[in-house]
CSV table of C-alpha atoms (C1' of nucleotides) in Angstrom, one decimal:
chain,number,residue,atom,x,y,z
A,210,UNK,CA,5.0,-8.5,10.7
A,211,UNK,CA,3.2,-9.5,7.6
A,212,UNK,CA,0.5,-8.8,10.0
A,213,UNK,CA,1.7,-5.4,10.1
A,214,UNK,CA,2.5,-4.6,6.6
A,215,UNK,CA,-1.3,-6.1,5.3
A,216,UNK,CA,-2.7,-3.5,7.8
A,217,UNK,CA,-0.8,-0.5,6.3
A,218,UNK,CA,-1.3,-1.7,2.5
A,219,UNK,CA,-5.3,-2.7,3.2
A,220,UNK,CA,-5.5,1.0,4.2
A,221,UNK,CA,-3.7,2.3,1.5
A,222,UNK,CA,-6.3,2.4,-1.7
A,223,UNK,CA,-8.5,5.2,-1.8
A,224,UNK,CA,-11.7,3.4,-2.2
A,225,UNK,CA,-10.9,1.3,0.7
A,226,UNK,CA,-10.7,3.9,3.5
A,227,UNK,CA,-13.5,5.6,1.7
A,228,UNK,CA,-15.0,2.0,2.9
A,229,UNK,CA,-14.2,3.1,6.3
A,230,UNK,CA,-15.0,6.4,6.0
A,231,UNK,CA,-18.4,5.1,5.6
A,232,UNK,CA,-19.0,2.5,8.4
A,233,UNK,CA,-17.5,5.4,10.1
A,234,UNK,CA,-20.3,7.5,9.5
A,235,UNK,CA,-23.2,5.3,9.3
A,236,UNK,CA,-23.6,2.1,12.3
A,237,UNK,CA,-23.8,-0.4,9.2
A,238,UNK,CA,-24.2,-0.9,5.1
A,239,UNK,CA,-25.2,-3.5,3.3
A,240,UNK,CA,-22.7,-4.1,0.2
A,241,UNK,CA,-25.5,-2.8,-2.2
A,242,UNK,CA,-25.4,0.0,-1.3
A,243,UNK,CA,-21.6,0.2,-0.5
A,244,UNK,CA,-20.6,-0.7,-3.8
A,245,UNK,CA,-23.5,1.8,-5.1
A,246,UNK,CA,-21.9,4.6,-3.5
A,247,UNK,CA,-18.2,4.0,-4.3
A,248,UNK,CA,-19.2,4.3,-7.9
A,249,UNK,CA,-17.4,0.8,-9.0
A,250,UNK,CA,-18.7,-2.2,-10.0
A,251,UNK,CA,-20.4,-5.1,-7.3
A,252,UNK,CA,-17.5,-7.3,-7.5
A,253,UNK,CA,-15.0,-4.5,-7.3
A,254,UNK,CA,-16.1,-3.2,-4.2
A,255,UNK,CA,-16.7,-7.6,-2.5
A,256,UNK,CA,-12.6,-7.5,-3.3
A,257,UNK,CA,-11.8,-4.7,-1.4
A,258,UNK,CA,-14.7,-5.3,1.7
A,259,UNK,CA,-12.4,-9.0,1.7
A,260,UNK,CA,-9.6,-7.2,2.2
A,261,UNK,CA,-10.5,-4.9,5.1
A,262,UNK,CA,-12.3,-8.7,6.6
A,263,UNK,CA,-9.7,-10.2,6.6
A,264,UNK,CA,-7.1,-7.3,8.1
A,265,UNK,CA,-10.0,-7.7,11.3
A,266,UNK,CA,-11.0,-3.6,10.1
A,267,UNK,CA,-15.5,-4.6,9.5
A,268,UNK,CA,-17.0,-7.3,10.2
A,269,UNK,CA,-19.9,-9.3,8.1
A,270,UNK,CA,-24.2,-10.3,9.3
A,271,UNK,CA,-26.3,-12.1,6.9
A,272,UNK,CA,-29.2,-12.1,5.9
A,273,UNK,CA,-31.2,-14.1,3.4
A,274,UNK,CA,-29.2,-13.1,0.3
A,275,UNK,CA,-28.2,-9.6,1.8
A,276,UNK,CA,-25.1,-9.0,3.0
A,277,UNK,CA,-24.5,-6.2,6.0
A,278,UNK,CA,-21.2,-5.1,7.2
A,279,UNK,CA,-19.7,-2.8,9.6
A,280,UNK,CA,-17.2,-1.8,11.8
A,281,UNK,CA,-15.4,-4.6,14.2
A,282,UNK,CA,-14.5,-3.2,17.5
A,283,UNK,CA,-13.4,-6.2,18.9
A,284,UNK,CA,-9.7,-5.9,17.4
A,285,UNK,CA,-8.7,-4.1,20.4
A,286,UNK,CA,-4.7,-4.0,18.7
A,287,UNK,CA,-6.6,-1.7,15.4
A,288,UNK,CA,-9.1,0.7,18.2
A,289,UNK,CA,-6.6,3.1,18.7
A,290,UNK,CA,-5.4,2.7,14.0
A,291,UNK,CA,-9.2,3.5,13.7
A,292,UNK,CA,-10.0,5.9,16.4
A,293,UNK,CA,-6.4,8.4,14.7
A,294,UNK,CA,-8.3,7.2,11.2
A,295,UNK,CA,-11.7,8.6,12.7
A,296,UNK,CA,-10.0,12.1,13.3
A,297,UNK,CA,-9.0,12.4,8.9
A,298,UNK,CA,-12.3,12.0,7.9
A,299,UNK,CA,-13.9,14.3,10.5
A,300,UNK,CA,-11.4,17.4,10.0
A,301,UNK,CA,-11.6,16.3,5.8
A,302,UNK,CA,-13.6,17.9,3.6
A,303,UNK,CA,-13.8,16.4,0.9
A,304,UNK,CA,-14.4,13.2,3.0
A,305,UNK,CA,-16.9,15.2,4.4
A,306,UNK,CA,-18.3,16.0,1.0
A,307,UNK,CA,-17.7,12.8,0.0
A,308,UNK,CA,-20.1,10.7,2.5
A,309,UNK,CA,-22.8,13.2,2.0
A,310,UNK,CA,-23.6,10.6,-1.5
A,311,UNK,CA,-24.6,8.1,1.2
A,312,UNK,CA,-28.1,9.7,1.9
A,313,UNK,CA,-29.5,9.4,-1.5
A,314,UNK,CA,-28.2,6.0,-1.5
A,315,UNK,CA,-29.7,4.9,2.1
A,316,UNK,CA,-32.7,6.6,1.6
A,317,UNK,CA,-34.6,4.0,-0.4
A,318,UNK,CA,-35.2,0.8,-0.2
A,319,UNK,CA,-32.3,-2.4,-1.0
A,320,UNK,CA,-35.2,-3.9,-2.8
A,321,UNK,CA,-35.4,-0.9,-5.0
A,322,UNK,CA,-31.7,-0.1,-5.3
A,323,UNK,CA,-31.0,-3.0,-7.0
A,324,UNK,CA,-33.2,-2.5,-9.3
A,325,UNK,CA,-32.3,0.6,-10.2
A,326,UNK,CA,-28.4,-1.4,-10.5
A,327,UNK,CA,-29.6,-3.6,-12.0
A,328,UNK,CA,-32.2,-1.8,-14.4
A,329,UNK,CA,-28.4,0.1,-15.0
A,330,UNK,CA,-26.4,-2.5,-15.6
A,331,UNK,CA,-28.9,-3.8,-18.5
A,332,UNK,CA,-28.7,-0.6,-20.4
A,333,UNK,CA,-25.3,-0.6,-21.0
B,1214,UNK,CA,-8.1,12.3,1.0
B,1215,UNK,CA,-4.5,11.9,-1.4
B,1216,UNK,CA,-2.1,12.5,1.7
B,1217,UNK,CA,-4.1,9.8,4.0
B,1218,UNK,CA,-4.0,7.6,1.4
B,1219,UNK,CA,0.0,8.4,0.4
B,1220,UNK,CA,0.7,8.2,3.9
B,1221,UNK,CA,-0.7,3.8,4.1
B,1222,UNK,CA,1.0,3.5,0.7
B,1223,UNK,CA,4.0,4.5,3.0
B,1224,UNK,CA,3.7,2.0,5.4
B,1225,UNK,CA,2.4,-0.7,3.1
B,1226,UNK,CA,6.3,-1.7,2.5
B,1227,UNK,CA,7.5,-4.5,4.4
B,1228,UNK,CA,11.4,-1.9,4.3
B,1229,UNK,CA,9.6,1.2,4.9
B,1230,UNK,CA,8.3,-0.4,7.5
B,1231,UNK,CA,11.9,-2.1,9.1
B,1232,UNK,CA,13.5,2.1,7.7
B,1233,UNK,CA,11.1,3.6,10.8
B,1234,UNK,CA,10.8,1.0,13.0
B,1235,UNK,CA,15.1,1.1,13.4
B,1236,UNK,CA,14.9,5.0,13.3
B,1237,UNK,CA,12.5,4.6,16.4
B,1238,UNK,CA,15.7,2.8,17.6
B,1239,UNK,CA,18.2,4.7,16.9
B,1240,UNK,CA,18.2,8.0,16.7
B,1241,UNK,CA,19.9,8.8,14.0
B,1242,UNK,CA,21.6,6.4,10.8
B,1243,UNK,CA,23.1,7.2,8.0
B,1244,UNK,CA,21.7,6.9,4.6
B,1245,UNK,CA,24.7,3.6,4.1
B,1246,UNK,CA,24.0,1.9,7.7
B,1247,UNK,CA,20.0,1.6,6.5
B,1248,UNK,CA,21.1,0.2,3.0
B,1249,UNK,CA,24.1,-2.3,4.8
B,1250,UNK,CA,20.6,-3.3,7.2
B,1251,UNK,CA,18.3,-3.6,4.8
B,1252,UNK,CA,19.9,-5.8,2.8
B,1253,UNK,CA,19.1,-4.0,-0.6
B,1254,UNK,CA,20.6,-1.7,-2.7
B,1255,UNK,CA,21.9,2.1,-2.5
B,1256,UNK,CA,19.5,2.9,-4.6
B,1257,UNK,CA,16.6,0.8,-3.4
B,1258,UNK,CA,16.9,2.3,0.0
B,1259,UNK,CA,17.4,5.6,-1.3
B,1260,UNK,CA,13.9,5.7,-2.9
B,1261,UNK,CA,12.2,4.4,0.3
B,1262,UNK,CA,14.0,7.0,2.0
B,1263,UNK,CA,13.0,9.4,-0.3
B,1264,UNK,CA,9.1,8.2,-0.3
B,1265,UNK,CA,9.0,8.2,4.0
B,1266,UNK,CA,10.8,12.1,3.8
B,1267,UNK,CA,8.2,13.0,1.6
B,1268,UNK,CA,4.7,11.8,3.5
B,1269,UNK,CA,7.0,13.7,6.1
B,1270,UNK,CA,7.6,10.6,8.7
B,1271,UNK,CA,11.8,11.1,9.2
B,1272,UNK,CA,13.7,13.9,8.2
B,1273,UNK,CA,17.8,14.0,7.0
B,1274,UNK,CA,20.9,16.5,7.4
B,1275,UNK,CA,23.5,16.6,5.6
B,1276,UNK,CA,27.4,16.2,7.0
B,1277,UNK,CA,29.5,16.9,4.0
B,1278,UNK,CA,29.3,13.7,1.5
B,1279,UNK,CA,27.0,11.6,4.5
B,1280,UNK,CA,23.5,11.7,5.0
B,1281,UNK,CA,22.0,11.5,7.9
B,1282,UNK,CA,18.5,10.4,8.7
B,1283,UNK,CA,16.1,10.4,11.4
B,1284,UNK,CA,12.2,10.5,12.9
B,1285,UNK,CA,10.6,14.1,12.4
B,1286,UNK,CA,8.4,14.8,15.4
B,1287,UNK,CA,7.4,17.6,13.3
B,1288,UNK,CA,4.4,16.3,11.7
B,1289,UNK,CA,1.9,16.6,14.4
B,1290,UNK,CA,-0.9,14.6,12.9
B,1291,UNK,CA,1.1,12.2,12.2
B,1292,UNK,CA,2.5,11.8,16.1
B,1293,UNK,CA,-0.3,9.2,17.4
B,1294,UNK,CA,0.4,7.0,14.3
B,1295,UNK,CA,3.8,6.4,14.9
B,1296,UNK,CA,3.4,6.2,18.3
B,1297,UNK,CA,0.7,3.5,17.8
B,1298,UNK,CA,3.5,2.2,15.5
B,1299,UNK,CA,5.9,2.0,17.7
B,1300,UNK,CA,4.3,-0.1,20.1
B,1301,UNK,CA,3.5,-2.8,17.3
B,1302,UNK,CA,7.3,-3.0,16.8
B,1303,UNK,CA,8.1,-3.2,20.4
B,1304,UNK,CA,5.4,-6.1,20.9
B,1305,UNK,CA,6.7,-8.2,17.8
B,1306,UNK,CA,9.6,-10.1,18.0
B,1307,UNK,CA,10.3,-10.9,14.8
B,1308,UNK,CA,11.1,-7.1,14.3
B,1309,UNK,CA,12.9,-7.0,18.0
B,1310,UNK,CA,15.5,-9.5,16.4
B,1311,UNK,CA,15.5,-7.8,13.7
B,1312,UNK,CA,16.9,-4.7,14.8
B,1313,UNK,CA,19.8,-6.8,16.5
B,1314,UNK,CA,21.6,-6.8,13.1
B,1315,UNK,CA,21.6,-3.0,13.6
B,1316,UNK,CA,24.4,-3.5,16.9
B,1317,UNK,CA,26.9,-4.5,14.0
B,1318,UNK,CA,26.1,-2.3,11.2
B,1319,UNK,CA,26.7,0.6,13.5
B,1320,UNK,CA,29.7,-0.8,15.9
B,1321,UNK,CA,31.9,0.5,13.1
B,1322,UNK,CA,32.8,3.2,11.1
B,1323,UNK,CA,31.1,4.8,8.3
B,1324,UNK,CA,34.5,4.7,6.3
B,1325,UNK,CA,34.6,1.4,7.6
B,1326,UNK,CA,31.4,0.5,6.4
B,1327,UNK,CA,31.7,2.2,3.2
B,1328,UNK,CA,34.6,0.5,2.3
B,1329,UNK,CA,33.6,-3.0,3.0
B,1330,UNK,CA,30.5,-2.1,1.1
B,1331,UNK,CA,32.4,-1.1,-1.7
B,1332,UNK,CA,35.0,-4.5,-1.6
B,1333,UNK,CA,31.8,-6.2,-1.6
B,1334,UNK,CA,29.7,-4.7,-5.0
B,1335,UNK,CA,33.6,-5.3,-6.4
B,1336,UNK,CA,33.3,-8.9,-6.4
B,1337,UNK,CA,29.7,-9.1,-7.6
C,1417,DT,C1',-38.2,-28.0,-8.2
C,1418,DT,C1',-36.9,-24.4,-11.2
C,1419,DT,C1',-35.8,-20.0,-11.5
C,1420,DC,C1',-34.7,-14.8,-9.3
C,1421,DT,C1',-31.7,-12.6,-7.5
C,1422,DA,C1',-27.8,-10.5,-4.3
C,1423,DT,C1',-22.6,-11.5,-3.5
C,1424,DT,C1',-18.1,-13.5,-4.1
C,1425,DT,C1',-14.9,-15.8,-7.4
C,1426,DA,C1',-11.9,-16.1,-11.1
C,1427,DG,C1',-9.7,-14.9,-15.2
C,1428,DT,C1',-8.2,-10.8,-17.8
C,1429,DT,C1',-6.0,-6.1,-18.0
C,1430,DA,C1',-3.7,-1.7,-18.0
C,1431,DG,C1',-1.7,0.3,-14.8
C,1432,DT,C1',1.9,0.7,-10.4
C,1433,DT,C1',6.0,-0.5,-7.4
C,1434,DA,C1',9.7,-2.7,-5.2
C,1435,DG,C1',14.3,-4.6,-6.9
C,1436,DC,C1',18.1,-3.9,-9.7
C,1437,DT,C1',22.1,-1.4,-12.5
C,1438,DA,C1',24.0,2.6,-15.1
C,1439,DA,C1',24.9,6.9,-14.7
C,1440,DA,C1',24.1,11.7,-12.4
C,1441,DT,C1',24.5,14.7,-9.0
C,1442,DG,C1',27.2,16.6,-5.2
C,1443,DT,C1',31.2,17.1,-1.7
C,1444,DC,C1',35.7,16.3,-0.2
C,1445,DA,C1',40.5,14.5,-0.7
C,1446,DA,C1',44.8,15.3,-2.9
D,537,DT,C1',41.6,20.9,-11.2
D,538,DT,C1',41.4,16.2,-10.9
D,539,DG,C1',39.9,11.7,-8.9
D,540,DA,C1',37.7,9.5,-5.3
D,541,DC,C1',34.0,9.0,-2.7
D,542,DA,C1',28.6,8.9,-0.8
D,543,DT,C1',23.5,9.7,-2.3
D,544,DT,C1',19.9,10.2,-5.6
D,545,DT,C1',17.8,9.8,-10.6
D,546,DA,C1',17.3,7.1,-14.6
D,547,DG,C1',15.6,3.1,-16.9
D,548,DC,C1',14.5,-1.4,-17.3
D,549,DT,C1',11.7,-5.4,-15.5
D,550,DA,C1',8.9,-8.4,-13.0
D,551,DA,C1',5.9,-9.0,-10.1
D,552,DC,C1',1.3,-6.6,-7.5
D,553,DT,C1',-2.6,-4.2,-7.6
D,554,DA,C1',-7.2,-2.0,-8.6
D,555,DA,C1',-10.7,-2.0,-11.9
D,556,DC,C1',-13.6,-5.3,-15.4
D,557,DT,C1',-16.4,-8.9,-16.7
D,558,DA,C1',-18.7,-13.6,-16.4
D,559,DA,C1',-19.3,-17.4,-13.9
D,560,DA,C1',-20.5,-19.8,-9.6
D,561,DT,C1',-21.8,-19.9,-5.0
D,562,DA,C1',-26.1,-19.8,-2.2
D,563,DG,C1',-30.7,-18.0,-0.9
D,564,DA,C1',-35.4,-16.8,-1.7
D,565,DA,C1',-40.0,-17.1,-4.3
D,566,DA,C1',-43.1,-19.6,-7.1
DNA sequence: TTTCTATTTAGTTAGTTAGCTAAATGTCAA
DNA sequence: TTGACATTTAGCTAACTAACTAAATAGAAA
């Protein structure tokens, strides 16, 4: 029951729904891309990603310093829920418009993106 | 998106999951039965029931002073989610054991139940 | 080996929420 | 009409949580 509760709790946050929406529309995204697109700090994005990983919605892989996240299709009992969510995301004009922001985030290389983020962070 | 978020938030509480489990196993229950079975105050049960009603999971009908709650099958987009939840509830030994407590709560009349609740409240 | 870098973890804070008691509201019975 | 009663709403409080900054961790480059 705690597992069930935590599954729904994980989904009960707008930014975590957005993360899943982004990973349902792109095969894989880097932590820095997700944090950029979400518009929150890297630390906050990391926390959200961890919650979604612990519940089993997403998985990650490392490539050197880079961490990539994607949907986890291994957790069988969640797939119906994920399919339902995907349908809701697909039919939401608001979320579809939100996802357009991913174009810009994924248009440059990760190195370039991080360079811009570090620059922006030093200004504030 | 706020609607989606609120739907999951509504489910992100153990007692609200339990309420839905009880209404998935019994056609209809009275507010006082739910509050008795949940083991929380009437005020708290009422708040939880209101959240579930606002999101569309359940509906209510009044019979004099008595208020009865049941699953709401009118909200089409929630039905897949409810079916998934029902499956999770059915396969959870913990929740099935929890639901056994409904036998005792529904064994006596509503009037008898309320008489006992008022007696218990006056002792504390 | 040292420095740089991407990410995660720790700690803090303001906002949110589940629990309770008391009061309010609506319905019934005398 | 008044009093009893079932339920809901209001108000309070302790616990929880999303946001941030700073520190820690891990990996790469010089």
